[in-house]
Amino acid sequence: MSFCDEIRAACARIARDAEAVRIDLGALERFAAAEDVAEPTLDPERHHLDGPPEEIARYLLTLDAINFGSGWFPTLAKRTDATGRAVSGYFTVAWNLADHHRAHGAWTNAQLRAMRTDELAAILGQRADHELLSLYAQALRELGRFLGDRDVLAVVADARGSAERLARTLATGMTLFADPGFAKRAQIVPNDLALAGVAGFADLDRLTIFADNLVPHVLRRDGVLVYAPGLAEWIDAGRLLPSGRWEREIRACALHACVLLSRRTGVPERTLDTWLWQRGQAPEYKAHPRHRCRSVYY
Ligand SMILES: Nc1nc2c(c(CN[C@H]3C=C[C@H](O)[C@@H]3O)cn2[C@@H]2O[C@H](COP(=O)(O)O)[C@@H](O)[C@H]2O)c(=O)[nH]1
């Protein structure tokens, strides 16, 4: 069974046995009929997308190596956009990293291996004693060791045009990319490289969704996912969710619901993901608490 199908099978089992989350198939049908899925894009202001392919690929792999921390994001100092409005946690990290790369170029493998928390915190506009920043620095040092003396595009080339193979390589090559059962950041890497036009993959549509905390939240707000009262109250009260059964049921049911949505609509799961995630940026979704788990995976 392929890397991504193993993830789908495991999530289908969790969804079947789930006690705290269920998929409302009626709502899913209505959702499938109503959706107007936009093609995914990467925002060129908030991401570093203009430069030689190796530089852009290096920026995106560096970004996705620290594309986590949603459980800490309410404690992060958010960047503001031109209108003075705070941007989200992800965009705070992506945009500050993009500006640094535009001004100083991408970090070399040796610089990644030597990454210090205080240096990274200054670049991302955060306090040096914020525990998420020490995890980010650890993740970048691990990326530098994983790359060794290779270019990023050489690692991509080793996947021989397969997004699944690249995702498996990342998920098994770095502990902070593992994310057993979901491989969220390992799978978003080929998607982001393809969106940026710096790599091509024949099997991109084989990817599952990138199981974070926003896609399940959008599905819940739209009635596709229904949480048991205990879980709903916990999340609606803004309480941190420990990693474990409830958290895995949320992510697995979201992934499985998108497998079903993809079958009904013919839209690839990776495309559904980016559409749902960008839909989740809207105030009506952001106004309600989503689950917050302090994880190095999303
Ligand atoms: N499922 C899914 N999860 C995604 C992304 C992205 C960004 N992808 C870019 C690439 C293409 C698009 O144009 C996006 O701009 C971040 N995340 C996750 O969100 C969480 C933070 O959310 P918030 O608190 O709102 O910043 C955090 O766990 C982070 O890991 C995605 O695409 N799909």
Short mmCIF file of C-alpha atoms and ligand atoms in Angstrom, two decimals:
data_model
loop_
_atom_site.label_atom_id
_atom_site.label_comp_id
_atom_site.label_asym_id
_atom_site.label_seq_id
_atom_site.Cartn_x
_atom_site.Cartn_y
_atom_site.Cartn_z
CA MET A 1 0.00 0.00 0.00
CA SER A 2 1.37 3.47 -0.87
CA PHE A 3 2.54 5.93 1.77
CA CYS A 4 -0.54 8.13 1.42
CA ASP A 5 -2.97 5.20 1.18
CA GLU A 6 -1.56 3.85 4.47
CA ILE A 7 -2.47 7.21 6.02
CA ARG A 8 -5.96 7.07 4.49
CA ALA A 9 -6.54 3.51 5.75
CA ALA A 10 -5.39 4.40 9.28
CA CYS A 11 -7.61 7.50 9.35
CA ALA A 12 -10.60 5.52 8.04
CA ARG A 13 -10.17 3.07 10.95
CA ILE A 14 -9.94 5.92 13.47
CA ALA A 15 -13.03 7.59 11.94
CA ARG A 16 -14.96 4.29 12.08
CA ASP A 17 -14.17 3.76 15.79
CA ALA A 18 -14.22 7.43 16.83
CA GLU A 19 -16.18 8.28 19.99
CA ALA A 20 -15.77 12.07 20.18
CA VAL A 21 -16.00 13.07 16.50
CA ARG A 22 -18.35 11.93 13.77
CA ILE A 23 -18.77 12.78 10.10
CA ASP A 24 -22.28 13.99 9.21
CA LEU A 25 -22.71 12.42 5.77
CA GLY A 26 -25.78 14.51 4.99
CA ALA A 27 -23.87 17.71 5.64
CA LEU A 28 -20.98 16.30 3.64
CA GLU A 29 -23.25 15.69 0.64
CA ARG A 30 -24.63 19.22 0.86
CA PHE A 31 -21.11 20.59 1.26
CA ALA A 32 -19.94 18.59 -1.79
CA ALA A 33 -22.80 19.92 -3.89
CA ALA A 34 -22.24 23.53 -2.88
CA GLU A 35 -18.49 23.86 -3.02
CA ASP A 36 -16.78 26.21 -5.47
CA VAL A 37 -13.20 25.12 -5.04
CA ALA A 38 -10.57 27.65 -6.10
CA GLU A 39 -7.23 26.48 -7.45
CA PRO A 40 -4.55 26.73 -4.73
CA THR A 41 -2.03 29.59 -4.86
CA LEU A 42 0.83 30.84 -2.71
CA ASP A 43 0.65 34.50 -1.70
CA PRO A 44 3.72 36.11 -3.41
CA GLU A 45 3.98 38.96 -0.87
CA ARG A 46 3.92 36.76 2.22
CA HIS A 47 6.08 34.02 0.70
CA HIS A 48 9.51 34.33 -0.95
CA LEU A 49 8.73 33.18 -4.50
CA ASP A 50 10.95 35.35 -6.72
CA GLY A 51 14.50 34.01 -7.07
CA PRO A 52 16.47 31.06 -8.48
CA PRO A 53 14.65 27.70 -8.05
CA GLU A 54 17.11 26.40 -5.43
CA GLU A 55 16.64 29.56 -3.34
CA ILE A 56 12.83 29.29 -3.47
CA ALA A 57 12.88 25.54 -2.78
CA ARG A 58 15.23 26.17 0.17
CA TYR A 59 12.91 28.89 1.53
CA LEU A 60 9.86 26.62 1.29
CA LEU A 61 11.55 23.60 2.89
CA THR A 62 12.90 25.86 5.63
CA LEU A 63 9.42 27.34 6.13
CA ASP A 64 7.72 23.94 6.20
CA ALA A 65 10.31 22.69 8.69
CA ILE A 66 8.82 25.26 11.10
CA ASN A 67 5.27 25.22 9.70
CA PHE A 68 3.89 24.21 13.12
CA GLY A 69 3.03 25.75 16.47
CA SER A 70 -0.71 26.35 16.09
CA GLY A 71 -1.10 25.36 19.77
CA TRP A 72 1.12 28.29 20.73
CA PHE A 73 -0.10 30.81 18.12
CA PRO A 74 -2.35 32.74 20.53
CA THR A 75 0.87 33.52 22.48
CA LEU A 76 2.86 34.56 19.38
CA ALA A 77 3.52 38.25 18.58
CA LYS A 78 1.58 38.59 15.30
CA ARG A 79 2.84 40.62 12.35
CA THR A 80 0.47 43.28 11.03
CA ASP A 81 -0.35 43.87 7.36
CA ALA A 82 -0.47 47.21 5.50
CA THR A 83 -3.87 48.00 7.05
CA GLY A 84 -2.50 47.42 10.56
CA ARG A 85 -4.48 44.18 10.98
CA ALA A 86 -2.70 41.26 12.66
CA VAL A 87 -2.00 38.36 10.32
CA SER A 88 -2.24 34.72 11.47
CA GLY A 89 0.49 32.74 13.17
CA TYR A 90 1.44 30.91 9.99
CA PHE A 91 1.66 34.14 7.98
CA THR A 92 3.66 35.84 10.75
CA VAL A 93 6.29 33.11 10.40
CA ALA A 94 6.12 32.79 6.59
CA TRP A 95 6.23 36.54 5.91
CA ASN A 96 9.02 37.38 8.37
CA LEU A 97 11.04 34.46 7.04
CA ALA A 98 10.38 35.61 3.45
CA ASP A 99 11.59 39.15 4.21
CA HIS A 100 14.75 37.77 5.82
CA HIS A 101 15.44 35.55 2.81
CA ARG A 102 14.82 38.44 0.39
CA ALA A 103 17.29 40.62 2.29
CA HIS A 104 19.97 38.06 3.20
CA GLY A 105 19.38 35.02 0.96
CA ALA A 106 18.49 31.52 2.11
CA TRP A 107 20.37 29.82 4.95
CA THR A 108 23.05 27.33 3.91
CA ASN A 109 23.02 23.82 5.37
CA ALA A 110 25.81 24.82 7.76
CA GLN A 111 23.85 27.90 8.91
CA LEU A 112 20.79 25.71 9.49
CA ARG A 113 22.90 23.28 11.57
CA ALA A 114 24.14 26.19 13.67
CA MET A 115 20.73 27.85 14.10
CA ARG A 116 20.33 29.59 17.48
CA THR A 117 17.01 30.37 19.14
CA ASP A 118 17.87 34.02 19.83
CA GLU A 119 18.88 34.64 16.20
CA LEU A 120 15.71 33.01 14.88
CA ALA A 121 13.48 34.81 17.40
CA ALA A 122 14.80 38.19 16.27
CA ILE A 123 14.09 37.33 12.61
CA LEU A 124 10.56 36.10 13.35
CA GLY A 125 9.79 39.02 15.68
CA GLN A 126 9.41 36.88 18.79
CA ARG A 127 10.86 36.73 22.32
CA ALA A 128 13.98 34.57 22.54
CA ASP A 129 12.57 32.78 25.62
CA HIS A 130 9.40 31.62 23.80
CA GLU A 131 9.45 27.80 23.92
CA LEU A 132 8.12 27.53 20.34
CA LEU A 133 11.21 29.37 19.08
CA SER A 134 13.53 26.83 20.70
CA LEU A 135 11.54 24.09 18.94
CA TYR A 136 11.83 26.01 15.65
CA ALA A 137 15.61 26.32 16.09
CA GLN A 138 15.81 22.59 16.87
CA ALA A 139 13.77 21.80 13.73
CA LEU A 140 16.07 23.92 11.54
CA ARG A 141 19.21 22.32 12.99
CA GLU A 142 17.70 18.92 12.22
CA LEU A 143 16.94 20.08 8.66
CA GLY A 144 20.58 21.14 8.24
CA ARG A 145 21.78 17.70 9.40
CA PHE A 146 19.26 15.95 7.13
CA LEU A 147 20.45 17.95 4.08
CA GLY A 148 24.10 17.23 4.83
CA ASP A 149 25.96 18.70 1.84
CA ARG A 150 23.00 18.39 -0.57
CA ASP A 151 21.00 21.11 -2.32
CA VAL A 152 17.25 21.04 -1.64
CA LEU A 153 16.55 20.41 -5.32
CA ALA A 154 18.92 17.42 -5.19
CA VAL A 155 16.76 15.91 -2.43
CA VAL A 156 13.69 16.64 -4.58
CA ALA A 157 15.36 15.05 -7.62
CA ASP A 158 16.02 11.88 -5.55
CA ALA A 159 12.21 11.50 -5.33
CA ARG A 160 12.19 10.97 -9.09
CA GLY A 161 9.03 13.03 -9.65
CA SER A 162 7.02 11.39 -6.87
CA ALA A 163 5.42 13.59 -4.21
CA GLU A 164 4.68 10.48 -2.13
CA ARG A 165 8.31 9.40 -2.24
CA LEU A 166 9.50 12.87 -1.22
CA ALA A 167 6.97 12.96 1.63
CA ARG A 168 8.08 9.54 2.85
CA THR A 169 11.74 10.61 2.69
CA LEU A 170 11.04 13.70 4.80
CA ALA A 171 8.76 11.91 7.28
CA THR A 172 11.31 9.14 7.89
CA GLY A 173 14.38 11.39 7.65
CA MET A 174 13.60 13.90 10.40
CA THR A 175 11.95 13.23 13.76
CA LEU A 176 10.08 16.55 13.74
CA PHE A 177 8.61 15.75 10.30
CA ALA A 178 7.40 12.28 11.33
CA ASP A 179 3.79 13.07 12.45
CA PRO A 180 2.83 9.36 12.55
CA GLY A 181 -0.50 8.67 10.82
CA PHE A 182 -0.72 12.04 9.08
CA ALA A 183 2.71 13.24 7.82
CA LYS A 184 1.18 16.72 7.50
CA ARG A 185 4.33 18.79 6.97
CA ALA A 186 6.05 16.06 4.93
CA GLN A 187 3.13 16.13 2.49
CA ILE A 188 2.74 19.90 2.33
CA VAL A 189 6.35 20.25 1.11
CA PRO A 190 5.80 18.79 -2.40
CA ASN A 191 2.52 20.71 -2.61
CA ASP A 192 4.22 24.00 -1.79
CA LEU A 193 7.16 23.29 -4.15
CA ALA A 194 4.68 22.55 -6.96
CA LEU A 195 2.58 25.66 -6.18
CA ALA A 196 5.76 27.75 -6.33
CA GLY A 197 6.64 26.18 -9.71
CA VAL A 198 10.07 24.96 -8.60
CA ALA A 199 9.32 21.22 -8.78
CA GLY A 200 6.96 18.93 -10.65
CA PHE A 201 5.37 15.71 -9.38
CA ALA A 202 3.41 13.17 -11.41
CA ASP A 203 1.45 11.97 -8.36
CA LEU A 204 0.71 15.26 -6.56
CA ASP A 205 -3.01 14.40 -6.42
CA ARG A 206 -2.13 11.28 -4.40
CA LEU A 207 -1.46 13.47 -1.37
CA THR A 208 -3.98 13.54 1.49
CA ILE A 209 -5.03 16.77 3.15
CA PHE A 210 -2.45 18.41 5.42
CA ALA A 211 -4.10 17.63 8.75
CA ASP A 212 -3.75 20.78 10.82
CA ASN A 213 -6.23 22.46 13.20
CA LEU A 214 -7.90 24.86 10.75
CA VAL A 215 -9.27 22.43 8.15
CA PRO A 216 -11.12 20.38 10.83
CA HIS A 217 -12.41 23.64 12.28
CA VAL A 218 -13.88 24.74 8.93
CA LEU A 219 -15.49 21.32 8.47
CA ARG A 220 -16.93 21.53 12.00
CA ARG A 221 -18.29 25.04 11.49
CA ASP A 222 -19.93 23.84 8.28
CA GLY A 223 -21.51 20.86 10.02
CA VAL A 224 -19.49 18.13 8.33
CA LEU A 225 -17.68 17.22 11.55
CA VAL A 226 -19.71 16.94 14.76
CA TYR A 227 -17.90 16.91 18.14
CA ALA A 228 -19.30 15.17 21.23
CA PRO A 229 -20.44 17.64 23.93
CA GLY A 230 -17.40 17.11 26.17
CA LEU A 231 -14.96 17.79 23.36
CA ALA A 232 -17.01 20.69 21.95
CA GLU A 233 -17.14 22.42 25.35
CA TRP A 234 -13.40 21.89 25.88
CA ILE A 235 -12.49 23.49 22.56
CA ASP A 236 -15.13 26.25 22.71
CA ALA A 237 -13.68 27.23 26.11
CA GLY A 238 -10.31 27.75 24.41
CA ARG A 239 -8.61 25.09 26.52
CA LEU A 240 -5.41 23.43 25.28
CA LEU A 241 -6.11 19.95 23.94
CA PRO A 242 -3.57 17.32 24.99
CA SER A 243 -2.22 15.21 22.14
CA GLY A 244 -3.97 11.86 22.18
CA ARG A 245 -7.24 10.21 21.31
CA TRP A 246 -9.49 13.26 20.91
CA GLU A 247 -6.85 15.14 18.91
CA ARG A 248 -6.21 12.18 16.60
CA GLU A 249 -9.95 11.66 16.08
CA ILE A 250 -10.31 15.31 14.98
CA ARG A 251 -7.43 15.13 12.48
CA ALA A 252 -8.34 11.62 11.22
CA CYS A 253 -12.04 12.45 10.72
CA ALA A 254 -11.09 15.62 8.83
CA LEU A 255 -8.75 13.64 6.60
CA HIS A 256 -11.32 10.89 6.03
CA ALA A 257 -14.12 13.39 5.37
CA CYS A 258 -11.94 14.93 2.65
CA VAL A 259 -11.31 11.48 1.16
CA LEU A 260 -15.11 11.14 0.88
CA LEU A 261 -15.49 14.73 -0.42
CA SER A 262 -12.83 14.12 -3.04
CA ARG A 263 -14.57 10.93 -4.22
CA ARG A 264 -17.89 12.80 -4.53
CA THR A 265 -16.52 15.91 -6.24
CA GLY A 266 -13.51 14.63 -8.17
CA VAL A 267 -11.47 17.42 -6.55
CA PRO A 268 -8.07 16.18 -5.29
CA GLU A 269 -7.69 16.17 -1.49
CA ARG A 270 -4.70 18.53 -1.64
CA THR A 271 -6.83 21.06 -3.56
CA LEU A 272 -9.73 20.67 -1.11
CA ASP A 273 -7.25 21.27 1.69
CA THR A 274 -5.89 24.58 0.45
CA TRP A 275 -9.40 25.75 -0.41
CA LEU A 276 -10.72 24.84 3.06
CA TRP A 277 -7.67 26.34 4.75
CA GLN A 278 -7.95 29.62 2.88
CA ARG A 279 -11.72 29.64 3.56
CA GLY A 280 -10.82 29.30 7.24
CA GLN A 281 -8.99 32.64 7.15
CA ALA A 282 -12.38 34.41 7.01
CA PRO A 283 -13.52 36.24 10.19
CA GLU A 284 -16.60 34.07 10.63
CA TYR A 285 -14.34 31.05 11.07
CA LYS A 286 -11.61 32.84 13.03
CA ALA A 287 -14.21 34.19 15.47
CA HIS A 288 -14.72 30.72 16.97
CA PRO A 289 -12.03 28.78 18.86
CA ARG A 290 -10.48 25.81 17.06
CA HIS A 291 -8.61 23.02 18.79
CA ARG A 292 -5.20 24.00 20.14
CA CYS A 293 -2.69 21.19 20.66
CA ARG A 294 0.95 22.03 21.36
CA SER A 295 2.52 19.77 18.76
CA VAL A 296 5.63 19.92 16.57
CA TYR A 297 3.58 18.52 13.70
CA TYR A 298 1.12 21.30 12.86
N1 LIG B 1 -4.13 22.13 6.10
C1 LIG B 1 -3.29 23.17 5.91
N2 LIG B 1 -2.65 23.66 6.98
C2 LIG B 1 -1.84 24.72 6.76
C3 LIG B 1 -1.63 25.30 5.52
C4 LIG B 1 -0.73 26.37 5.72
C5 LIG B 1 -0.23 27.36 4.72
N3 LIG B 1 -0.08 26.84 3.40
C6 LIG B 1 0.02 27.80 2.34
C7 LIG B 1 0.25 27.11 1.09
C8 LIG B 1 -0.76 27.28 0.24
C9 LIG B 1 -1.72 28.22 0.74
O1 LIG B 1 -1.71 29.37 -0.04
C10 LIG B 1 -1.28 28.54 2.14
O2 LIG B 1 -1.00 29.90 2.26
C11 LIG B 1 -0.43 26.41 7.07
N4 LIG B 1 -1.10 25.40 7.67
C12 LIG B 1 -1.26 25.12 9.10
O3 LIG B 1 -2.26 26.03 9.57
C13 LIG B 1 -2.04 26.26 10.98
C14 LIG B 1 -1.93 27.73 11.25
O4 LIG B 1 -3.07 28.38 10.80
P1 LIG B 1 -3.25 29.94 11.24
O5 LIG B 1 -3.38 29.91 12.78
O6 LIG B 1 -4.49 30.40 10.52
O7 LIG B 1 -1.98 30.65 10.83
C15 LIG B 1 -0.75 25.59 11.35
O8 LIG B 1 -1.07 24.34 11.93
C16 LIG B 1 -0.07 25.38 10.00
O9 LIG B 1 0.77 24.24 10.03
C17 LIG B 1 -2.31 24.75 4.40
O10 LIG B 1 -2.19 25.18 3.23
N5 LIG B 1 -3.13 23.67 4.65
#
